[in-house]
Coordinates of C-alpha atoms in Angstrom, one line a residue:
M7 CA -107.8 18.7 -23.2
R8 CA -106.3 19.9 -26.7
I9 CA -106.0 23.0 -28.7
E10 CA -105.8 23.5 -32.3
N11 CA -105.9 25.8 -34.8
P12 CA -108.6 25.2 -37.6
E13 CA -106.2 25.8 -40.3
H14 CA -103.7 23.6 -39.2
P15 CA -106.1 20.5 -37.7
L16 CA -102.8 17.9 -37.5
T17 CA -101.1 20.2 -35.1
K18 CA -101.9 19.4 -31.2
L19 CA -101.4 20.7 -28.0
G20 CA -102.7 19.8 -24.9
F21 CA -102.6 17.2 -21.8
N22 CA -104.2 14.3 -20.5
I23 CA -105.3 13.1 -16.7
Q24 CA -105.6 9.3 -16.2
S25 CA -106.5 7.9 -13.0
Q26 CA -108.5 5.5 -11.1
L27 CA -112.0 6.1 -9.7
I28 CA -113.7 4.4 -6.7
V29 CA -117.2 4.5 -6.9
Q30 CA -119.5 4.0 -3.3
P31 CA -122.9 4.1 -3.0
T32 CA -123.7 4.9 0.8
P33 CA -127.5 5.2 2.5
D34 CA -127.3 9.2 1.8
N35 CA -125.2 9.7 -1.2
T36 CA -122.6 8.1 -3.6
H37 CA -118.8 8.6 -2.7
F38 CA -116.1 9.1 -5.1
K39 CA -112.0 9.0 -4.5
I40 CA -109.9 9.4 -7.3
L41 CA -106.7 7.3 -7.4
N42 CA -103.4 7.1 -9.4
C43 CA -103.3 9.9 -10.9
K44 CA -100.9 10.4 -14.0
V45 CA -100.6 13.2 -16.4
A46 CA -99.1 13.4 -20.0
T47 CA -98.6 16.8 -22.0
F48 CA -98.6 16.4 -26.1
N49 CA -97.3 18.7 -28.7
F50 CA -97.0 16.9 -32.0
D51 CA -97.5 17.9 -36.0
N52 CA -99.3 15.8 -38.8
M53 CA -100.2 12.6 -36.7
S54 CA -103.8 11.7 -35.4
L55 CA -104.0 12.0 -31.6
C56 CA -104.9 8.2 -31.4
D57 CA -101.5 7.2 -32.9
Y58 CA -99.6 9.5 -30.6
E59 CA -98.0 7.5 -27.8
M60 CA -98.9 9.4 -24.2
N61 CA -96.0 9.4 -21.7
Y62 CA -97.6 9.2 -18.5
V63 CA -96.2 10.4 -15.2
T64 CA -97.2 10.8 -11.6
N65 CA -97.7 14.7 -10.7
D66 CA -97.7 14.8 -6.7
L67 CA -99.6 18.2 -6.8
L68 CA -102.4 16.8 -8.6
S69 CA -102.3 13.3 -6.4
G70 CA -102.2 15.4 -3.1
V71 CA -105.4 17.5 -3.8
L72 CA -107.7 15.3 -6.0
E73 CA -107.2 12.1 -3.8
H74 CA -109.4 14.2 -1.3
P75 CA -112.9 12.0 -1.5
F76 CA -116.1 13.9 -2.5
A77 CA -119.8 13.2 -3.0
A78 CA -123.0 13.3 -4.9
K79 CA -126.8 13.0 -4.2
F80 CA -128.8 11.4 -6.8
D81 CA -132.6 11.2 -7.1
E82 CA -133.1 9.0 -10.1
G83 CA -130.3 9.8 -11.9
K84 CA -130.1 13.1 -11.6
I85 CA -127.7 15.2 -9.4
E86 CA -129.7 17.3 -6.3
E87 CA -126.4 18.2 -4.1
V88 CA -122.4 17.8 -4.2
D89 CA -120.2 17.6 -1.5
L90 CA -116.6 19.4 -2.3
G91 CA -113.8 20.0 0.0
K92 CA -113.9 23.6 1.0
S93 CA -110.4 24.4 1.0
E94 CA -109.5 22.3 -2.0
P95 CA -108.3 24.7 -5.1
L96 CA -110.6 26.1 -7.8
W97 CA -109.4 24.3 -10.3
S98 CA -110.0 20.6 -8.4
R99 CA -113.6 21.8 -7.4
N100 CA -114.1 22.3 -11.3
L101 CA -112.5 19.0 -12.4
K102 CA -114.6 16.9 -10.2
K103 CA -117.8 18.5 -11.0
G104 CA -116.6 17.5 -14.2
I105 CA -116.4 14.2 -13.3
L106 CA -119.9 13.8 -11.5
S107 CA -121.2 15.3 -14.6
L108 CA -120.8 12.3 -16.3
F109 CA -122.7 10.7 -14.0
Q110 CA -125.7 12.3 -14.0
L111 CA -128.5 11.1 -16.5
D112 CA -132.3 12.2 -16.6
L113 CA -133.8 9.0 -18.3
V114 CA -136.9 8.8 -15.8
K115 CA -138.1 12.2 -14.7
G116 CA -137.4 13.7 -18.2
R117 CA -139.7 11.6 -20.0
H118 CA -142.3 10.8 -16.9
E119 CA -145.2 11.8 -19.0
H120 CA -144.2 9.4 -22.1
P121 CA -141.7 7.0 -21.0
D122 CA -141.3 5.1 -24.3
T123 CA -140.1 8.3 -25.7
V124 CA -136.6 8.1 -27.6
Q125 CA -136.3 12.0 -28.1
Y126 CA -136.7 14.7 -25.6
H127 CA -135.9 17.9 -24.3
V128 CA -134.9 18.8 -20.3
T129 CA -133.4 21.4 -18.7
E130 CA -130.5 20.4 -16.7
D131 CA -127.6 21.5 -14.5
G132 CA -124.2 21.2 -15.8
L133 CA -121.0 22.8 -15.8
Q134 CA -122.0 25.8 -17.6
G135 CA -125.3 26.1 -15.5
H136 CA -128.6 25.0 -16.2
C137 CA -128.7 24.0 -20.2
D138 CA -131.5 22.7 -22.5
T139 CA -130.6 19.5 -23.4
L140 CA -131.4 16.8 -25.9
Y141 CA -131.7 13.2 -25.2
I142 CA -131.7 10.5 -27.4
V143 CA -132.2 6.8 -25.7
H144 CA -132.0 3.7 -27.6
E145 CA -132.9 0.6 -25.7
D146 CA -132.3 -2.7 -27.2
D147 CA -133.8 -6.4 -26.5
H148 CA -130.2 -7.6 -24.6
G149 CA -130.4 -5.3 -21.6
S150 CA -128.2 -2.6 -23.1
V151 CA -129.2 1.2 -23.4
N152 CA -127.4 3.4 -25.6
V153 CA -127.5 7.5 -24.5
T154 CA -126.5 10.6 -26.4
K155 CA -127.2 13.8 -24.9
M156 CA -126.1 17.1 -26.4
R157 CA -126.1 20.8 -25.5
D158 CA -126.1 23.7 -27.6
L159 CA -124.2 25.9 -24.9
E160 CA -125.5 29.3 -25.8
K161 CA -129.0 28.2 -24.5
C162 CA -127.3 27.7 -20.9
D163 CA -128.7 30.3 -18.6
R164 CA -124.9 30.9 -17.6
K165 CA -122.8 31.8 -20.7
F166 CA -119.4 30.3 -21.1
D167 CA -118.0 33.8 -21.0
D168 CA -117.1 33.9 -17.8
A169 CA -114.1 32.5 -18.9
F170 CA -112.8 35.4 -20.3
L171 CA -112.2 38.0 -17.9
G172 CA -113.6 41.3 -19.5
R173 CA -114.8 39.7 -22.7
K174 CA -117.9 39.3 -23.9
K175 CA -119.1 36.7 -26.4
G176 CA -120.5 38.9 -29.1
K177 CA -122.8 38.1 -32.2
V178 CA -123.2 40.7 -35.1
C179 CA -126.3 41.0 -37.4
V180 CA -125.3 42.4 -40.7
K181 CA -128.6 42.5 -42.4
G182 CA -130.6 39.8 -40.8
G183 CA -130.9 36.4 -39.5
A184 CA -129.4 34.8 -42.6
D185 CA -126.2 36.8 -42.4
K186 CA -125.9 36.4 -38.8
T187 CA -122.2 35.6 -37.5
H188 CA -120.8 33.8 -34.8
P189 CA -117.4 34.6 -33.5
I190 CA -117.9 32.1 -30.8
S191 CA -119.6 28.8 -30.8
A192 CA -119.8 26.2 -28.3
T193 CA -121.6 22.7 -28.0
T194 CA -121.4 19.8 -25.7
E195 CA -121.8 15.8 -26.5
T196 CA -122.0 12.8 -24.2
K197 CA -122.5 9.5 -25.0
Y198 CA -123.4 6.2 -22.5
A199 CA -123.3 2.6 -22.9
L200 CA -125.5 1.3 -20.4
K201 CA -126.2 -2.3 -19.0
G202 CA -129.7 -2.9 -17.2
T203 CA -132.9 -0.5 -18.1
A204 CA -133.5 2.8 -18.5
Q205 CA -134.6 2.8 -14.5
K206 CA -132.3 0.6 -13.4
Y207 CA -128.5 0.8 -15.0
V208 CA -124.7 0.4 -14.7
I209 CA -122.7 3.2 -16.9
D210 CA -120.3 0.8 -18.7
H211 CA -118.7 3.9 -20.9
A212 CA -119.6 7.3 -20.5
W213 CA -117.2 9.6 -22.8
A214 CA -118.1 13.4 -23.4
T215 CA -116.6 16.1 -25.5
S216 CA -116.7 19.9 -25.5
T217 CA -115.8 22.1 -28.3
Q218 CA -115.3 25.7 -27.9
L219 CA -114.5 28.1 -31.0
F220 CA -112.6 31.4 -29.9
K221 CA -111.5 34.6 -32.1
P222 CA -110.3 36.4 -29.0
H223 CA -108.3 38.9 -30.9
G224 CA -110.6 40.9 -33.4
D225 CA -109.5 39.6 -36.8
G226 CA -106.8 37.3 -35.3
K227 CA -106.9 33.5 -35.6
E228 CA -109.6 31.6 -34.3
F229 CA -108.9 28.5 -32.0
A230 CA -110.6 25.5 -31.0
I231 CA -110.5 24.3 -27.5
F232 CA -111.5 20.5 -27.0
V233 CA -112.2 19.1 -23.5
G234 CA -112.8 15.5 -23.2
R235 CA -113.8 13.4 -20.4
A236 CA -114.2 9.5 -20.3
I237 CA -115.2 6.6 -17.9
H238 CA -114.8 3.1 -18.6
L239 CA -116.0 0.3 -16.2
R240 CA -113.4 -2.0 -15.2
E241 CA -114.8 -4.2 -12.3
E242 CA -117.3 -4.1 -9.5
H243 CA -117.0 -5.4 -6.2
D244 CA -117.3 -5.0 -2.8
P245 CA -115.5 -1.7 -1.0
T246 CA -111.9 -2.0 -0.1
I247 CA -110.7 1.6 -0.1
G248 CA -112.3 4.3 2.3
T249 CA -114.1 6.8 0.5
D250 CA -114.6 9.1 3.8
L251 CA -115.5 12.5 3.1
P252 CA -112.4 15.4 4.4
G253 CA -113.9 17.2 7.7
D254 CA -114.3 20.4 5.9
V255 CA -116.8 19.1 3.3
E256 CA -119.4 21.8 1.8
K257 CA -122.4 21.1 0.6
G258 CA -123.4 22.8 -3.0
H259 CA -126.6 22.5 -5.4
S260 CA -124.8 23.3 -8.9
L261 CA -122.2 21.6 -10.9
A262 CA -121.6 25.0 -12.8
Q263 CA -117.8 25.7 -13.1
E264 CA -116.6 28.4 -10.9
F265 CA -113.9 31.1 -11.8
P266 CA -111.8 33.2 -9.6
V267 CA -113.3 36.9 -9.2
T268 CA -111.1 39.4 -7.1
G269 CA -114.7 41.1 -5.4
D270 CA -115.4 44.7 -5.0
L271 CA -111.8 46.3 -3.6
K272 CA -112.6 49.3 -1.3
N273 CA -109.2 50.8 -1.0
S274 CA -106.6 51.8 -3.3
D275 CA -103.5 49.8 -2.0
D276 CA -105.6 46.8 -2.8
L277 CA -105.2 47.3 -6.4
K278 CA -101.3 46.8 -6.2
H279 CA -101.8 43.0 -6.0
A280 CA -102.3 40.8 -8.9
N281 CA -105.9 39.8 -9.5
K282 CA -107.5 36.7 -7.9
I283 CA -107.3 34.8 -11.2
V284 CA -103.3 34.9 -11.7
T285 CA -102.7 34.2 -7.8
E286 CA -105.5 31.4 -7.8
F287 CA -103.9 29.8 -11.1
G288 CA -100.4 30.0 -9.7
S289 CA -99.4 32.4 -12.9
L290 CA -97.0 34.5 -11.3
S291 CA -93.9 32.5 -12.4
F292 CA -94.6 33.9 -16.1
C293 CA -92.6 36.9 -14.9
R294 CA -89.1 35.8 -15.6
N295 CA -90.4 35.2 -19.1
F296 CA -90.6 38.7 -19.7
H297 CA -87.5 39.8 -21.2
P298 CA -88.1 42.1 -24.4
R299 CA -85.4 43.4 -26.4
P300 CA -85.7 47.4 -27.0
G301 CA -85.7 46.5 -31.0
Q302 CA -88.8 44.1 -30.0
A303 CA -90.4 47.0 -28.0
S304 CA -90.0 49.6 -30.6
A305 CA -90.8 47.6 -33.6
A306 CA -93.9 46.5 -31.8
R307 CA -94.8 50.3 -31.6
V308 CA -94.2 50.7 -35.1
H309 CA -96.5 48.1 -35.9
R310 CA -99.2 50.0 -33.8
R311 CA -98.8 53.2 -35.5
G312 CA -99.6 51.4 -38.6
H313 CA -96.2 51.6 -40.4
Q314 CA -96.4 51.3 -44.3
G315 CA -93.1 50.0 -44.5
D316 CA -93.6 46.9 -41.9
R317 CA -92.8 43.7 -43.8
Q318 CA -94.0 41.7 -40.4
P319 CA -96.8 42.8 -39.0
S320 CA -98.3 39.9 -37.9
R321 CA -95.3 39.1 -35.9
R322 CA -95.2 42.4 -34.6
S323 CA -98.8 41.9 -33.3
L324 CA -98.5 38.2 -31.9
L325 CA -95.2 39.9 -30.1
F326 CA -97.2 42.6 -28.3
I327 CA -100.0 40.0 -27.5
L328 CA -97.4 37.7 -26.2
L329 CA -95.9 40.4 -24.2
S330 CA -99.4 42.0 -22.9
Q331 CA -100.3 38.5 -21.8
T332 CA -97.0 38.0 -19.8
L333 CA -97.3 41.3 -18.2
M334 CA -101.0 40.4 -17.1
T335 CA -99.5 38.1 -14.6
F336 CA -97.2 40.7 -12.6
N337 CA -98.1 42.5 -9.4
Y338 CA -97.3 46.1 -8.6
E339 CA -93.5 45.8 -7.6
Q340 CA -92.9 43.4 -10.7
I341 CA -94.3 46.3 -13.2
N342 CA -92.3 48.6 -11.5
D343 CA -89.0 46.4 -12.2
V344 CA -89.8 46.2 -15.5
Y345 CA -90.2 50.0 -15.6
H346 CA -87.0 50.4 -14.2
S347 CA -85.4 48.0 -16.3
H348 CA -86.4 48.3 -19.9
V349 CA -87.8 52.0 -19.7
T350 CA -86.2 54.3 -17.3
N351 CA -82.3 52.6 -18.2
A352 CA -83.1 52.8 -22.1
A353 CA -81.2 54.5 -24.3
E354 CA -82.0 58.1 -24.7
D355 CA -82.8 57.9 -28.5
M356 CA -85.1 55.1 -27.8
K357 CA -86.7 55.9 -24.5
K358 CA -90.0 57.7 -25.8
S359 CA -90.9 55.0 -28.2
I360 CA -90.0 52.3 -25.4
R361 CA -92.1 54.1 -23.2
E362 CA -94.7 54.4 -25.5
V363 CA -95.0 50.8 -25.9
F364 CA -95.0 50.3 -22.1
I365 CA -97.8 52.5 -21.6
D366 CA -99.7 50.5 -24.0
L367 CA -98.7 47.2 -22.6
L368 CA -100.2 48.3 -19.4
A369 CA -103.3 49.2 -20.9
A370 CA -103.5 46.1 -22.7
A371 CA -103.0 43.7 -19.7
G372 CA -105.6 46.1 -18.1
M373 CA -105.3 44.0 -14.3
N374 CA -105.7 45.9 -11.3
P375 CA -101.8 46.8 -10.5
H376 CA -101.3 48.0 -14.3
L377 CA -104.3 50.5 -13.8
A378 CA -102.6 51.7 -10.4
F379 CA -99.1 51.7 -12.0
G380 CA -100.2 53.8 -15.0
V381 CA -102.1 56.1 -12.4
N382 CA -98.9 56.5 -10.4
L383 CA -97.0 57.2 -13.6
I384 CA -99.3 59.9 -14.6
Q385 CA -99.7 61.6 -10.7
Q386 CA -95.7 61.4 -10.8
N387 CA -95.5 63.3 -14.1
E388 CA -93.3 60.6 -15.8
I389 CA -95.2 60.7 -19.0
S390 CA -96.6 63.3 -21.3
P391 CA -100.0 64.6 -21.6
E392 CA -100.4 62.4 -24.8
E393 CA -99.4 59.2 -23.4
A394 CA -101.6 59.9 -20.5
D395 CA -104.8 60.6 -22.5
R396 CA -103.9 57.3 -24.5
F397 CA -103.8 55.3 -21.2
Y398 CA -106.9 56.4 -19.8
T399 CA -108.9 55.9 -22.9
K400 CA -107.4 52.1 -23.5
I401 CA -107.2 51.3 -20.0
S402 CA -111.4 51.9 -20.0
L403 CA -111.6 49.7 -23.1
N404 CA -109.7 46.6 -21.8
F405 CA -109.8 46.7 -17.8
K406 CA -110.9 43.3 -16.8
E407 CA -112.2 43.5 -13.0
V408 CA -114.4 46.8 -12.1
S409 CA -114.4 47.4 -8.6
T410 CA -115.0 50.5 -6.4
A411 CA -111.1 50.8 -5.6
A412 CA -110.8 51.0 -9.6
V413 CA -113.2 53.7 -10.1
K414 CA -112.3 55.9 -7.4
E415 CA -108.5 55.6 -8.6
I416 CA -109.0 56.8 -11.7
S417 CA -111.6 59.3 -10.9
D418 CA -109.5 60.5 -8.2
S419 CA -106.4 61.1 -10.5
C420 CA -108.8 63.4 -12.6
Q421 CA -108.2 66.2 -9.9
L422 CA -104.8 66.3 -9.8
E423 CA -103.3 69.3 -11.2
V424 CA -101.0 67.5 -14.0
V425 CA -104.6 66.2 -15.2
K426 CA -106.7 69.1 -14.5
S427 CA -104.0 71.4 -16.7
H428 CA -104.7 69.6 -20.1
P429 CA -108.3 69.3 -21.0
E430 CA -107.8 66.8 -23.5
V431 CA -106.3 64.4 -20.6
R432 CA -108.9 65.4 -18.0
T433 CA -111.8 64.6 -20.7
A434 CA -110.1 61.1 -21.5
C435 CA -110.0 60.5 -17.2
K436 CA -113.3 61.6 -16.5
L437 CA -115.0 59.5 -19.5
A438 CA -112.9 56.5 -18.4
A439 CA -114.0 56.6 -15.0
S440 CA -117.5 56.5 -16.2
F441 CA -116.7 54.3 -18.5
L442 CA -115.9 51.7 -15.6
A443 CA -118.5 52.9 -13.3
S444 CA -121.1 52.3 -16.3
G445 CA -120.3 48.8 -16.7
Q446 CA -122.0 45.1 -15.9
E447 CA -121.5 45.7 -12.6
C448 CA -123.7 48.6 -12.1
I449 CA -127.7 48.0 -11.3
R450 CA -129.2 51.0 -12.5
A451 CA -132.5 51.8 -10.9
H452 CA -135.6 51.4 -13.0
N453 CA -138.0 54.0 -11.3
D454 CA -138.0 56.6 -8.9
D455 CA -138.2 54.8 -5.7
E456 CA -135.2 52.6 -6.1
E457 CA -131.4 53.5 -6.1
D458 CA -128.6 52.5 -8.0
S459 CA -126.0 49.8 -6.7
G460 CA -122.9 48.5 -7.8
S461 CA -120.2 50.3 -9.7
C462 CA -122.6 52.9 -10.4
S463 CA -124.0 53.3 -6.6
P464 CA -124.2 57.2 -5.7
D465 CA -121.6 57.4 -3.5
I466 CA -119.4 56.0 -6.4
V467 CA -120.7 58.6 -8.5
A468 CA -119.9 61.1 -6.2
H469 CA -116.2 61.2 -7.0
L470 CA -116.7 61.9 -10.5
F471 CA -120.0 63.7 -11.4
N472 CA -122.8 65.9 -9.7
Y473 CA -126.1 65.1 -10.6
S474 CA -127.6 68.2 -9.3
V475 CA -125.8 70.7 -11.8
T476 CA -128.2 72.7 -14.0
P477 CA -127.4 74.8 -17.2
S478 CA -127.4 78.0 -15.2
D479 CA -124.6 76.6 -13.0
V480 CA -122.1 76.4 -15.9
V481 CA -122.6 79.4 -17.5
G482 CA -119.1 80.9 -18.1
E483 CA -117.8 77.3 -17.6
P484 CA -115.3 76.3 -20.2
E485 CA -116.9 74.6 -23.1
Y486 CA -114.9 71.5 -23.2
K487 CA -115.9 71.2 -19.6
N488 CA -119.5 71.3 -19.9
T489 CA -119.4 68.8 -22.7
M490 CA -117.2 66.4 -20.9
F491 CA -119.8 66.1 -18.0
I492 CA -122.3 65.6 -20.7
R493 CA -120.7 63.0 -22.2
V494 CA -120.1 61.2 -18.7
A495 CA -123.7 61.6 -18.2
G496 CA -124.1 59.5 -21.3
N497 CA -121.8 57.0 -20.1
L498 CA -123.4 56.6 -16.9
A499 CA -127.1 56.3 -18.3
T500 CA -128.7 55.9 -14.9
R501 CA -132.0 57.7 -14.1
R502 CA -130.5 60.7 -12.3
A503 CA -127.8 61.1 -15.4
L504 CA -130.6 61.0 -18.0
L505 CA -132.7 63.6 -16.0
Y506 CA -129.4 65.7 -15.8
L507 CA -129.3 65.4 -19.8
K508 CA -132.9 66.4 -19.5
R509 CA -132.1 69.8 -18.4
F510 CA -129.9 70.6 -20.7
I511 CA -132.2 69.6 -23.8
W512 CA -135.5 71.0 -22.8
P513 CA -136.1 74.4 -23.9
Q514 CA -137.3 75.8 -20.4
W515 CA -133.8 75.3 -18.7
H516 CA -132.4 77.5 -21.6
A517 CA -129.1 75.9 -22.7
A518 CA -127.5 76.7 -25.5
E519 CA -128.3 75.0 -28.9
H520 CA -124.9 73.3 -29.3
K521 CA -125.1 72.0 -25.8
R522 CA -128.6 70.8 -26.3
M523 CA -127.3 68.7 -29.3
V524 CA -124.7 67.1 -27.3
A525 CA -127.1 66.3 -24.7
L526 CA -129.4 64.9 -27.1
W527 CA -126.3 62.5 -28.6
A528 CA -125.6 61.4 -24.6
L529 CA -129.2 60.6 -24.3
K530 CA -129.4 58.5 -27.3
Q531 CA -125.9 56.5 -26.1
A532 CA -127.7 55.9 -22.9
A533 CA -131.3 54.9 -24.4
E534 CA -130.2 51.6 -24.4
H535 CA -130.3 51.5 -20.6
Q536 CA -133.3 53.7 -19.9
P537 CA -135.5 53.1 -23.0
E538 CA -138.7 54.3 -21.6
L539 CA -137.3 57.6 -19.7
A540 CA -135.1 58.5 -22.6
R541 CA -138.3 58.5 -25.2
S542 CA -140.2 60.5 -22.5
I543 CA -137.5 63.0 -22.7
A544 CA -136.7 63.5 -26.4
L545 CA -140.7 62.9 -27.7
P546 CA -141.6 66.6 -26.4
V547 CA -138.7 68.1 -28.0
F548 CA -139.4 66.2 -31.1
E549 CA -143.3 66.9 -31.4
N550 CA -142.6 70.6 -30.4
T551 CA -142.8 72.2 -34.3
S552 CA -141.0 75.6 -33.0
E553 CA -137.9 73.6 -32.2
P554 CA -134.8 74.2 -34.7
S555 CA -135.2 71.2 -37.4
E556 CA -131.3 69.7 -36.2
V557 CA -132.6 69.7 -32.7
R558 CA -135.9 68.0 -33.9
I559 CA -134.0 65.4 -35.9
A560 CA -131.6 64.4 -32.8
A561 CA -134.6 64.2 -31.0
F562 CA -136.0 61.5 -33.4
Q563 CA -133.0 59.5 -33.4
V564 CA -133.4 59.0 -29.6
I565 CA -136.8 57.8 -30.3
M566 CA -135.6 55.2 -32.8
G567 CA -132.8 54.2 -30.4
T568 CA -135.1 53.1 -27.7
K569 CA -137.2 50.7 -30.1
P570 CA -140.8 52.2 -29.8
D571 CA -143.9 50.6 -30.1
L572 CA -145.9 50.0 -33.6
Y573 CA -148.5 52.5 -32.5
L574 CA -145.8 55.5 -32.1
L575 CA -144.0 54.7 -35.3
R576 CA -147.3 55.0 -37.0
H577 CA -148.0 58.4 -35.2
I578 CA -144.6 59.7 -36.1
A579 CA -145.2 58.4 -40.1
T580 CA -148.6 60.0 -40.3
E581 CA -147.7 63.3 -38.7
A582 CA -144.2 63.4 -40.5
I583 CA -146.5 64.2 -44.0
N584 CA -147.5 67.4 -42.5
D585 CA -144.6 68.6 -40.6
P586 CA -143.9 72.0 -41.5
S587 CA -140.1 71.8 -41.4
D588 CA -139.4 70.0 -44.7
Q589 CA -135.6 68.8 -43.4
V590 CA -137.4 67.1 -40.6
A591 CA -140.0 65.2 -42.7
S592 CA -137.5 64.6 -45.5
F593 CA -135.3 63.2 -42.6
N594 CA -137.6 61.2 -40.8
L595 CA -139.4 59.5 -43.9
K596 CA -136.0 58.9 -45.4
H597 CA -134.7 57.1 -41.9
F598 CA -138.0 55.6 -41.1
P599 CA -137.3 51.9 -41.0
L600 CA -139.2 49.0 -42.9
P601 CA -141.5 46.5 -41.2
G602 CA -138.6 43.6 -41.8
E603 CA -135.9 46.1 -40.6
V604 CA -136.8 46.9 -37.0
R605 CA -138.3 44.8 -34.3
V606 CA -141.6 46.7 -33.2
S607 CA -143.9 44.9 -30.3
M608 CA -147.7 45.7 -30.3
P609 CA -149.0 47.5 -27.4
R610 CA -151.1 45.4 -25.1

């Protein structure tokens, strides 16, 4: 595996693993055993990888784990079942799946209708899940077959963003398909040289290369990760080495890579432990690398504020990224040590600046212990209201693994007097809790017979929001509080949250006009998750010509956010001609999408 900066293609960093592989067919399956595992690391400039002389050394950790035999069951070249040691580390299981995937060739089933075709598509299981795979087969008259199979990893049912904890691959459509940008791209290609025929063959050589281009830090630099796998047949002979499977073998039916997930924590004390991705990959040793000098920390803060006199902005940004990623591996006790070493004991003239950097680092790291420690600082009144506001806002954007305990930790802190006494802090707290609860772990009900589950289940939401409140219940309440809960409902975007917004939007509930406008804005935000319900709430308001123009315009924007069918668009366009409000008619016609700019579906 190697990492490259596309701007400096001759600079390479990575490692190689070299070993022998025993392959032993049995009546039930095929056994595999890795022997003599060696590792070489490399980091060089201005040289081709082919010209670099690798210095391989034996690694006892790798050898001890990887040499446990494993197995796969094949059916006409396709893997149907894999046998791996249940107690093996996740990285070892993934590596062995990578080896097994090299032996999978669909030369029979994939073209059973046209056995002689040289190019065809199949859906094939692999490290990224089931992927659309292109096969190109060339058979010659000398008993050899050359095969190339290629995959666009964007066409897999399991996207590779699993590898980025808390991050999602994104696409930005600028003005149409031709201008579509791809911040992340990934492909894989495997080539085979076979001896025999497509029906009965021996793999002489196989080599696979996958390329993934990442741009993880906004407008920061891109980098590419290349993962290569290769096997070369050395000899064929009768078995001389035992390949018996371990006693704790576990059967599976997928080659997809696995990544460590902490799971749905229930107890707030569990948040103090490092996330599983840290412990699983042994990253705790990074704690000894965290020794920023006070001057570095304050300089990083100056850059984050956008100081115009900063002559080294890229260096400051890099420093902040390095510190936050190092801090990401810490548990609660280690974070506490850093806080007392670098913040509590800082010089008085620098303490505020360093504390601000520390708060930003906590939020940027975004793991469970960092959330727990930040909330504890707020509870102990050790940071200012402005710093608490910033922490709540940023931790909700950077938090990696949402759990019941995490949502409760934030929502319960909203009830602290030190939080409630500052409206802006309480608002940030409630919005942060609702933002986490409404994430990808939220499974929303889509009809009245279902119930929300996951991070937005009723028992979790009850810690931060009351669905049953009506406009008459909040008469006399502080205005910020009403606006705050309406925005929370927009974040949650559950059916019950939209029905809550409906009570603040429809005129028969007699909510003040400014509250109706806020509720319509929140409804527009929630429409992505509940388009039909959002449209059914907004459409009667829009069509009621006695409503104020600004309310109808807001309702129109909600409707357009639900991607309405063509017949409704035609109806709105036709009625706009005779609309009694010139303001509404002008706005609608001005903002009405042209046919090529909106995706519509014809009614069935």
